[in-house]
Every structure is written in structure tokens, then in C-alpha cells.
Tab-separated table of C-alpha atoms in Angstrom:
chain	number	residue	atom	x	y	z
A	1	MET	CA	5.743	-17.356	0.819
A	2	THR	CA	9.258	-16.541	1.959
A	3	LYS	CA	10.814	-15.002	5.045
A	4	ILE	CA	13.607	-12.578	4.135
A	5	GLU	CA	15.945	-11.472	6.912
A	6	ILE	CA	16.550	-7.739	6.476
A	7	GLN	CA	18.773	-7.344	9.504
A	8	LYS	CA	19.406	-9.224	12.733
A	9	GLU	CA	16.089	-10.096	14.412
A	10	PHE	CA	14.067	-8.313	11.719
A	11	HIS	CA	12.485	-9.970	8.688
A	12	LEU	CA	9.870	-9.289	6.041
A	13	HIS	CA	7.475	-12.003	4.933
A	14	ILE	CA	6.902	-11.867	1.171
A	15	GLY	CA	5.123	-13.472	-1.712
A	16	ASP	CA	7.276	-13.858	-4.841
A	17	SER	CA	5.897	-15.327	-8.063
A	18	GLY	CA	6.253	-15.086	-11.817
A	19	LYS	CA	9.167	-14.042	-14.014
A	20	GLY	CA	10.130	-10.932	-15.914
A	21	ALA	CA	10.311	-7.275	-14.932
A	22	ALA	CA	9.881	-6.940	-11.161
A	23	VAL	CA	6.958	-5.099	-9.598
A	24	ILE	CA	6.637	-4.737	-5.824
A	25	LEU	CA	3.091	-4.228	-4.512
A	26	LEU	CA	2.666	-2.701	-1.041
A	27	HIS	CA	-0.544	-3.091	0.960
A	28	GLY	CA	-2.340	-0.602	3.181
A	29	PHE	CA	-2.808	-0.104	6.928
A	30	CYS	CA	-3.899	-3.229	8.830
A	31	GLY	CA	-3.512	-5.261	5.647
A	32	ASN	CA	-0.925	-7.699	4.391
A	33	GLN	CA	0.201	-9.217	1.102
A	34	GLN	CA	-3.125	-11.061	0.808
A	35	TYR	CA	-4.752	-7.767	-0.157
A	36	TRP	CA	-3.232	-8.432	-3.593
A	37	SER	CA	-4.138	-12.126	-3.874
A	38	ASP	CA	-6.810	-11.548	-6.554
A	39	VAL	CA	-4.515	-9.314	-8.631
A	40	VAL	CA	-1.289	-11.345	-8.543
A	41	PRO	CA	-2.566	-14.220	-10.758
A	42	HIS	CA	-3.270	-11.729	-13.553
A	43	LEU	CA	0.176	-10.135	-13.319
A	44	GLN	CA	2.458	-13.104	-12.653
A	45	GLN	CA	1.914	-14.419	-16.171
A	46	GLN	CA	4.092	-11.561	-17.480
A	47	TYR	CA	5.968	-10.135	-14.494
A	48	ARG	CA	7.778	-11.046	-11.331
A	49	VAL	CA	5.365	-9.928	-8.600
A	50	ILE	CA	6.675	-9.373	-5.071
A	51	THR	CA	4.200	-8.688	-2.253
A	52	PRO	CA	5.787	-7.954	1.142
A	53	ASP	CA	4.054	-7.730	4.486
A	54	LEU	CA	5.135	-4.277	5.641
A	55	ARG	CA	6.901	-3.752	8.953
A	56	GLY	CA	4.418	-4.426	11.762
A	57	HIS	CA	1.932	-6.231	9.505
A	58	GLY	CA	1.089	-9.808	8.607
A	59	LYS	CA	3.926	-12.197	9.406
A	60	SER	CA	6.703	-9.595	9.217
A	61	THR	CA	8.506	-8.484	12.365
A	62	ALA	CA	6.499	-5.999	14.443
A	63	PRO	CA	8.858	-3.985	16.669
A	64	LYS	CA	7.338	-2.000	19.517
A	65	GLY	CA	7.293	1.803	19.414
A	66	ALA	CA	6.567	4.366	16.718
A	67	TYR	CA	7.696	3.690	13.152
A	68	THR	CA	8.496	6.226	10.451
A	69	ILE	CA	7.538	6.137	6.789
A	70	GLU	CA	11.251	6.540	5.963
A	71	GLN	CA	12.055	3.461	8.042
A	72	MET	CA	9.398	1.436	6.235
A	73	ALA	CA	10.744	2.659	2.886
A	74	ASP	CA	14.264	1.660	3.887
A	75	ASP	CA	12.890	-1.834	4.581
A	76	ILE	CA	11.745	-2.061	0.949
A	77	ILE	CA	15.123	-0.973	-0.420
A	78	ALA	CA	16.837	-3.497	1.864
A	79	LEU	CA	14.442	-6.158	0.573
A	80	ALA	CA	15.247	-5.238	-3.038
A	81	ASP	CA	18.948	-5.539	-2.197
A	82	LYS	CA	18.401	-8.980	-0.686
A	83	LEU	CA	16.499	-10.049	-3.808
A	84	GLU	CA	19.261	-8.549	-5.995
A	85	LEU	CA	16.837	-6.203	-7.754
A	86	ASP	CA	18.819	-3.351	-9.234
A	87	LYS	CA	15.660	-1.647	-10.529
A	88	PHE	CA	11.964	-2.357	-10.083
A	89	VAL	CA	8.489	-0.845	-10.250
A	90	LEU	CA	6.954	0.078	-6.876
A	91	LEU	CA	3.214	0.478	-6.379
A	92	GLY	CA	1.688	1.235	-2.983
A	93	HIS	CA	-1.860	1.070	-1.665
A	94	SER	CA	-2.837	3.702	0.933
A	95	LEU	CA	-0.130	3.407	3.647
A	96	GLY	CA	1.936	1.587	1.026
A	97	GLY	CA	1.638	4.673	-1.168
A	98	TYR	CA	3.213	6.833	1.538
A	99	VAL	CA	6.078	4.340	1.694
A	100	THR	CA	6.348	4.377	-2.104
A	101	LEU	CA	6.684	8.170	-2.187
A	102	SER	CA	9.504	8.034	0.362
A	103	VAL	CA	11.325	5.528	-1.841
A	104	ALA	CA	10.717	7.689	-4.926
A	105	GLN	CA	12.032	10.775	-3.122
A	106	ARG	CA	15.263	9.196	-1.904
A	107	PHE	CA	15.912	6.225	-4.202
A	108	ALA	CA	14.513	7.284	-7.591
A	109	HIS	CA	17.514	5.685	-9.308
A	110	ARG	CA	16.228	2.272	-8.191
A	111	LEU	CA	12.842	2.662	-9.890
A	112	HIS	CA	11.610	2.082	-13.436
A	113	GLY	CA	8.372	3.757	-12.332
A	114	PHE	CA	6.120	4.040	-9.303
A	115	GLY	CA	2.498	4.478	-8.411
A	116	LEU	CA	-0.067	5.309	-5.766
A	117	ILE	CA	-3.163	3.144	-5.368
A	118	HIS	CA	-5.925	4.843	-3.338
A	119	SER	CA	-3.276	6.992	-1.683
A	120	THR	CA	-2.119	10.618	-1.614
A	121	GLY	CA	0.955	12.805	-1.448
A	122	TYR	CA	-0.601	15.081	1.156
A	123	ALA	CA	0.354	14.959	4.824
A	124	ASP	CA	-2.247	14.407	7.540
A	125	SER	CA	-4.386	17.405	8.448
A	126	GLU	CA	-4.484	18.438	12.102
A	127	GLN	CA	-7.824	16.630	12.467
A	128	ALA	CA	-6.392	13.509	10.844
A	129	LYS	CA	-3.410	13.644	13.214
A	130	GLU	CA	-5.799	13.770	16.146
A	131	ASN	CA	-7.689	10.805	14.699
A	132	ARG	CA	-4.444	8.798	14.510
A	133	LEU	CA	-3.959	9.287	18.239
A	134	LYS	CA	-7.550	8.229	18.866
A	135	ALA	CA	-6.916	5.109	16.775
A	136	VAL	CA	-3.869	4.273	18.901
A	137	GLU	CA	-5.945	4.725	22.060
A	138	ARG	CA	-8.701	2.447	20.707
A	139	ILE	CA	-6.234	-0.282	19.801
A	140	GLN	CA	-4.639	-0.048	23.237
A	141	SER	CA	-7.935	-0.051	25.131
A	142	GLN	CA	-10.191	-2.240	22.966
A	143	GLY	CA	-7.800	-4.430	21.002
A	144	ILE	CA	-7.137	-4.921	17.305
A	145	VAL	CA	-10.303	-6.913	16.499
A	146	GLN	CA	-12.766	-4.181	17.486
A	147	PHE	CA	-10.619	-1.554	15.774
A	148	VAL	CA	-10.564	-3.534	12.522
A	149	ASP	CA	-14.312	-4.190	12.762
A	150	GLU	CA	-14.850	-0.419	12.719
A	151	LEU	CA	-12.223	0.296	10.053
A	152	VAL	CA	-12.731	-2.225	7.271
A	153	PRO	CA	-16.346	-1.599	6.172
A	154	LYS	CA	-15.480	2.087	5.621
A	155	LEU	CA	-12.864	1.030	3.059
A	156	PHE	CA	-15.411	-0.358	0.586
A	157	ASN	CA	-17.960	1.348	-1.660
A	158	PRO	CA	-20.789	2.107	0.799
A	159	ASN	CA	-23.364	1.334	-1.901
A	160	LYS	CA	-21.960	-2.150	-2.585
A	161	LEU	CA	-21.393	-3.611	0.897
A	162	GLU	CA	-23.677	-6.597	0.339
A	163	GLN	CA	-22.102	-7.339	-3.039
A	164	HIS	CA	-18.629	-7.285	-1.488
A	165	LYS	CA	-19.575	-9.250	1.630
A	166	GLU	CA	-16.994	-11.993	1.018
A	167	SER	CA	-14.196	-9.503	0.315
A	168	ILE	CA	-15.086	-7.536	3.449
A	169	HIS	CA	-14.936	-10.726	5.496
A	170	ARG	CA	-11.538	-11.528	3.998
A	171	ALA	CA	-10.234	-8.013	4.732
A	172	LEU	CA	-11.487	-8.333	8.318
A	173	GLU	CA	-9.664	-11.651	8.781
A	174	ILE	CA	-6.480	-10.124	7.379
A	175	GLY	CA	-6.811	-7.149	9.721
A	176	TYR	CA	-7.380	-9.323	12.795
A	177	HIS	CA	-3.905	-10.807	12.280
A	178	THR	CA	-2.185	-7.406	12.420
A	179	PRO	CA	-0.003	-7.294	15.559
A	180	PRO	CA	-1.415	-4.489	17.760
A	181	GLN	CA	2.022	-2.948	18.254
A	182	GLY	CA	2.471	-2.979	14.470
A	183	ALA	CA	-0.802	-1.143	13.878
A	184	ILE	CA	0.162	1.414	16.532
A	185	GLY	CA	3.658	1.891	15.104
A	186	ALA	CA	2.283	2.374	11.575
A	187	ALA	CA	-0.481	4.757	12.702
A	188	LEU	CA	2.138	6.981	14.320
A	189	ALA	CA	4.270	6.792	11.157
A	190	MET	CA	1.346	8.012	9.056
A	191	ARG	CA	0.636	10.794	11.552
A	192	GLU	CA	4.157	12.205	11.252
A	193	ARG	CA	4.682	11.772	7.505
A	194	GLU	CA	5.635	14.814	5.464
A	195	ASP	CA	3.803	16.230	2.477
A	196	ARG	CA	5.262	14.630	-0.654
A	197	THR	CA	3.043	16.092	-3.359
A	198	ALA	CA	6.195	17.824	-4.668
A	199	VAL	CA	7.777	14.414	-5.274
A	200	MET	CA	4.899	13.563	-7.603
A	201	THR	CA	5.112	16.920	-9.366
A	202	ALA	CA	8.880	16.874	-9.831
A	203	THR	CA	9.430	13.267	-10.869
A	204	LYS	CA	10.365	12.401	-14.429
A	205	LEU	CA	9.632	8.749	-13.782
A	206	PRO	CA	6.458	7.127	-15.129
A	207	LEU	CA	3.773	7.578	-12.455
A	208	LEU	CA	0.575	5.547	-12.018
A	209	LEU	CA	-2.323	6.996	-10.012
A	210	VAL	CA	-5.324	4.730	-9.375
A	211	ALA	CA	-8.397	6.064	-7.569
A	212	GLY	CA	-11.878	4.754	-6.842
A	213	ASP	CA	-14.824	7.023	-7.615
A	214	GLN	CA	-16.525	5.918	-4.365
A	215	ASP	CA	-13.440	6.118	-2.137
A	216	GLN	CA	-14.449	7.630	1.221
A	217	ILE	CA	-10.845	7.650	2.519
A	218	VAL	CA	-8.842	9.195	-0.342
A	219	PRO	CA	-11.123	10.808	-2.949
A	220	ALA	CA	-9.729	11.211	-6.464
A	221	GLU	CA	-9.019	14.932	-6.032
A	222	ARG	CA	-6.494	14.144	-3.277
A	223	LEU	CA	-4.705	11.685	-5.557
A	224	PHE	CA	-4.960	13.222	-9.038
A	225	THR	CA	-2.751	16.181	-8.118
A	226	THR	CA	-0.201	15.647	-10.901
A	227	GLU	CA	-0.591	15.655	-14.664
A	228	GLY	CA	1.769	15.185	-17.585
A	229	PRO	CA	2.690	12.819	-20.393
A	230	HIS	CA	4.411	10.494	-17.904
A	231	VAL	CA	1.390	10.362	-15.540
A	232	HIS	CA	-1.206	7.612	-15.937
A	233	GLN	CA	-4.470	8.431	-14.122
A	234	VAL	CA	-7.015	5.634	-13.734
A	235	LEU	CA	-10.416	6.116	-12.100
A	236	LEU	CA	-12.116	2.816	-11.256
A	237	PRO	CA	-15.931	3.097	-11.346
A	238	ASN	CA	-18.036	1.867	-8.408
A	239	VAL	CA	-14.898	1.275	-6.339
A	240	GLY	CA	-14.060	2.497	-2.845
A	241	HIS	CA	-10.647	2.297	-1.173
A	242	MET	CA	-10.047	-1.394	-1.941
A	243	GLY	CA	-9.856	-1.635	-5.714
A	244	MET	CA	-7.636	-4.715	-5.551
A	245	MET	CA	-10.571	-6.575	-3.962
A	246	GLU	CA	-13.569	-4.645	-5.319
A	247	ASP	CA	-12.417	-4.783	-8.958
A	248	SER	CA	-9.342	-6.996	-9.148
A	249	GLU	CA	-9.524	-7.326	-12.947
A	250	GLY	CA	-9.760	-3.569	-13.411
A	251	MET	CA	-6.846	-3.060	-11.044
A	252	ALA	CA	-4.743	-5.716	-12.768
A	253	HIS	CA	-5.543	-4.169	-16.157
A	254	ALA	CA	-4.468	-0.713	-14.943
A	255	ILE	CA	-1.187	-2.096	-13.596
A	256	SER	CA	-0.529	-4.196	-16.711
A	257	ARG	CA	-1.086	-1.237	-19.039
A	258	PHE	CA	1.273	0.843	-16.923
A	259	MET	CA	3.936	-1.880	-16.989
A	260	GLU	CA	3.566	-2.243	-20.760
A	261	SER	CA	4.068	1.522	-21.208
A	262	LEU	CA	7.451	1.558	-19.474
A	263	PRO	CA	10.646	1.819	-21.526
A	264	GLN	CA	12.109	-1.622	-22.022
A	265	PRO	CA	15.444	-2.066	-20.176
């Protein structure tokens, strides 16, 4: 684990292991790099795997106030600069997928390919925007622990909660360590994000889309909006919104096959 100073008084905490082509894995809302801890061992045998804690999450700096998805994407480009990565693969889970699309829209020349994991190019609906504000109010009034207690079980396959009891407990513990101001800042960033389905449609870069067939947050039809010879669609069976924990081997296999398909530099 390494602390990388991005700018004065702002740092990102990252995991960095393995050698080879670089892939950066971004976690979702109220998560941190540990979301990927079951997947990284499979990938680091062939690739350099970098797992940052996003702005406001984990052990990274959590400024007060609203964030923007563009700001969080700029953090990732600044991190790549610090690590002297000219080009890399960027894959984002949920919130991390929104960040990934912003990078792909504005910094496509830095990417070998990119992907969305249980995420979507669509903007929030009006109801979803209202729910973001309610989430902010709950965090402010009740604290992060109660908010995470309500959030995390909904992320897993509702038919497999007992089977995934240990993973749910781990996701809860990760969520409890999210700074409240970071969760608030990120919730407001998601609320104001723009629709980027056109980025997915227009890109010529290799694109990985991974969905869970039991995802109650982002169903496959909100993710599989783009087709083409450069688009790799993977539907994980019996998986909710947390494929990296619910089926880490399946997730690692999907990522490895995508990495293997990329043109060799």
C-alpha cells in the first residue's frame, strides 16, 4: 500500500502489485481498494494491477464539499502521471465506472482500453437525483455506519445473502471506514454526472462491460447499451452488484480475457 501525493495536501492511497501491462481498477461508492482484494491475486501474475482509493474513500484525502466526476477522473490521470504510466487499461465498478467514462471521454489517448463493471453510461433519473439528496441527509443525520448498513446488503444477489455472509460483512467493514464527508461529496458527484452513453457508442477503444444477472442496482440492460466487434459483454450468473466479491474468479477471468484480447504495444 502506497500513499501518492497528487497535489499539495491531497493524496491517493493505492495498492500496486505485479508486473506487465498496467490495469487500474476503481471501486464503487462507499468502497475502497479492498473491494478488489480477491481479484488482484489472479491478475497480478500477468499484469501490473493498481487499485486506488478514490477521492473521499478509504485512506485517500476526503475534502469537504461536493465533488465532481470530472474531478475524480482528473485524480486518476494525475495518479497515472505520478506513476509514469503513458498508457493503461482502466476498469471501474459502479461509481468507478462513471469516473472511467469521464477519463475515456477526455483522455482516450491515455487508454489501451476501458471497461464498466456493474455500472452504466446513463445519468441519474430525477428520482435517483432525489434519492442522492436523501442519502446525503441520512449520512448527515444518522452517520455513515447506519447508512452503510442499509446500503450494502442491497448490493448482493438477494437470493444468496446467506452464502455471501462473509463478503457482506467485509463490504460493511470497508464501508464503515468511508469518511462521511467523502461519501457526501461522491453522492453529489454522482447526482450531477452527465449522460455518457455516447462515449461508449463512439469509442473505437476496446470496451469491457461486465454485468450481474441478479444486479438490483444496475441491471444488464442499463449496461449493455453498446455492441460491436470491439465490445466485450460478460454476464456473470447468480451475481448482484458485487461481482468482484460474489464471483471473484469469474470476474478475474473476464478481465484477463479482455486484457489478452488487447493489441500488444
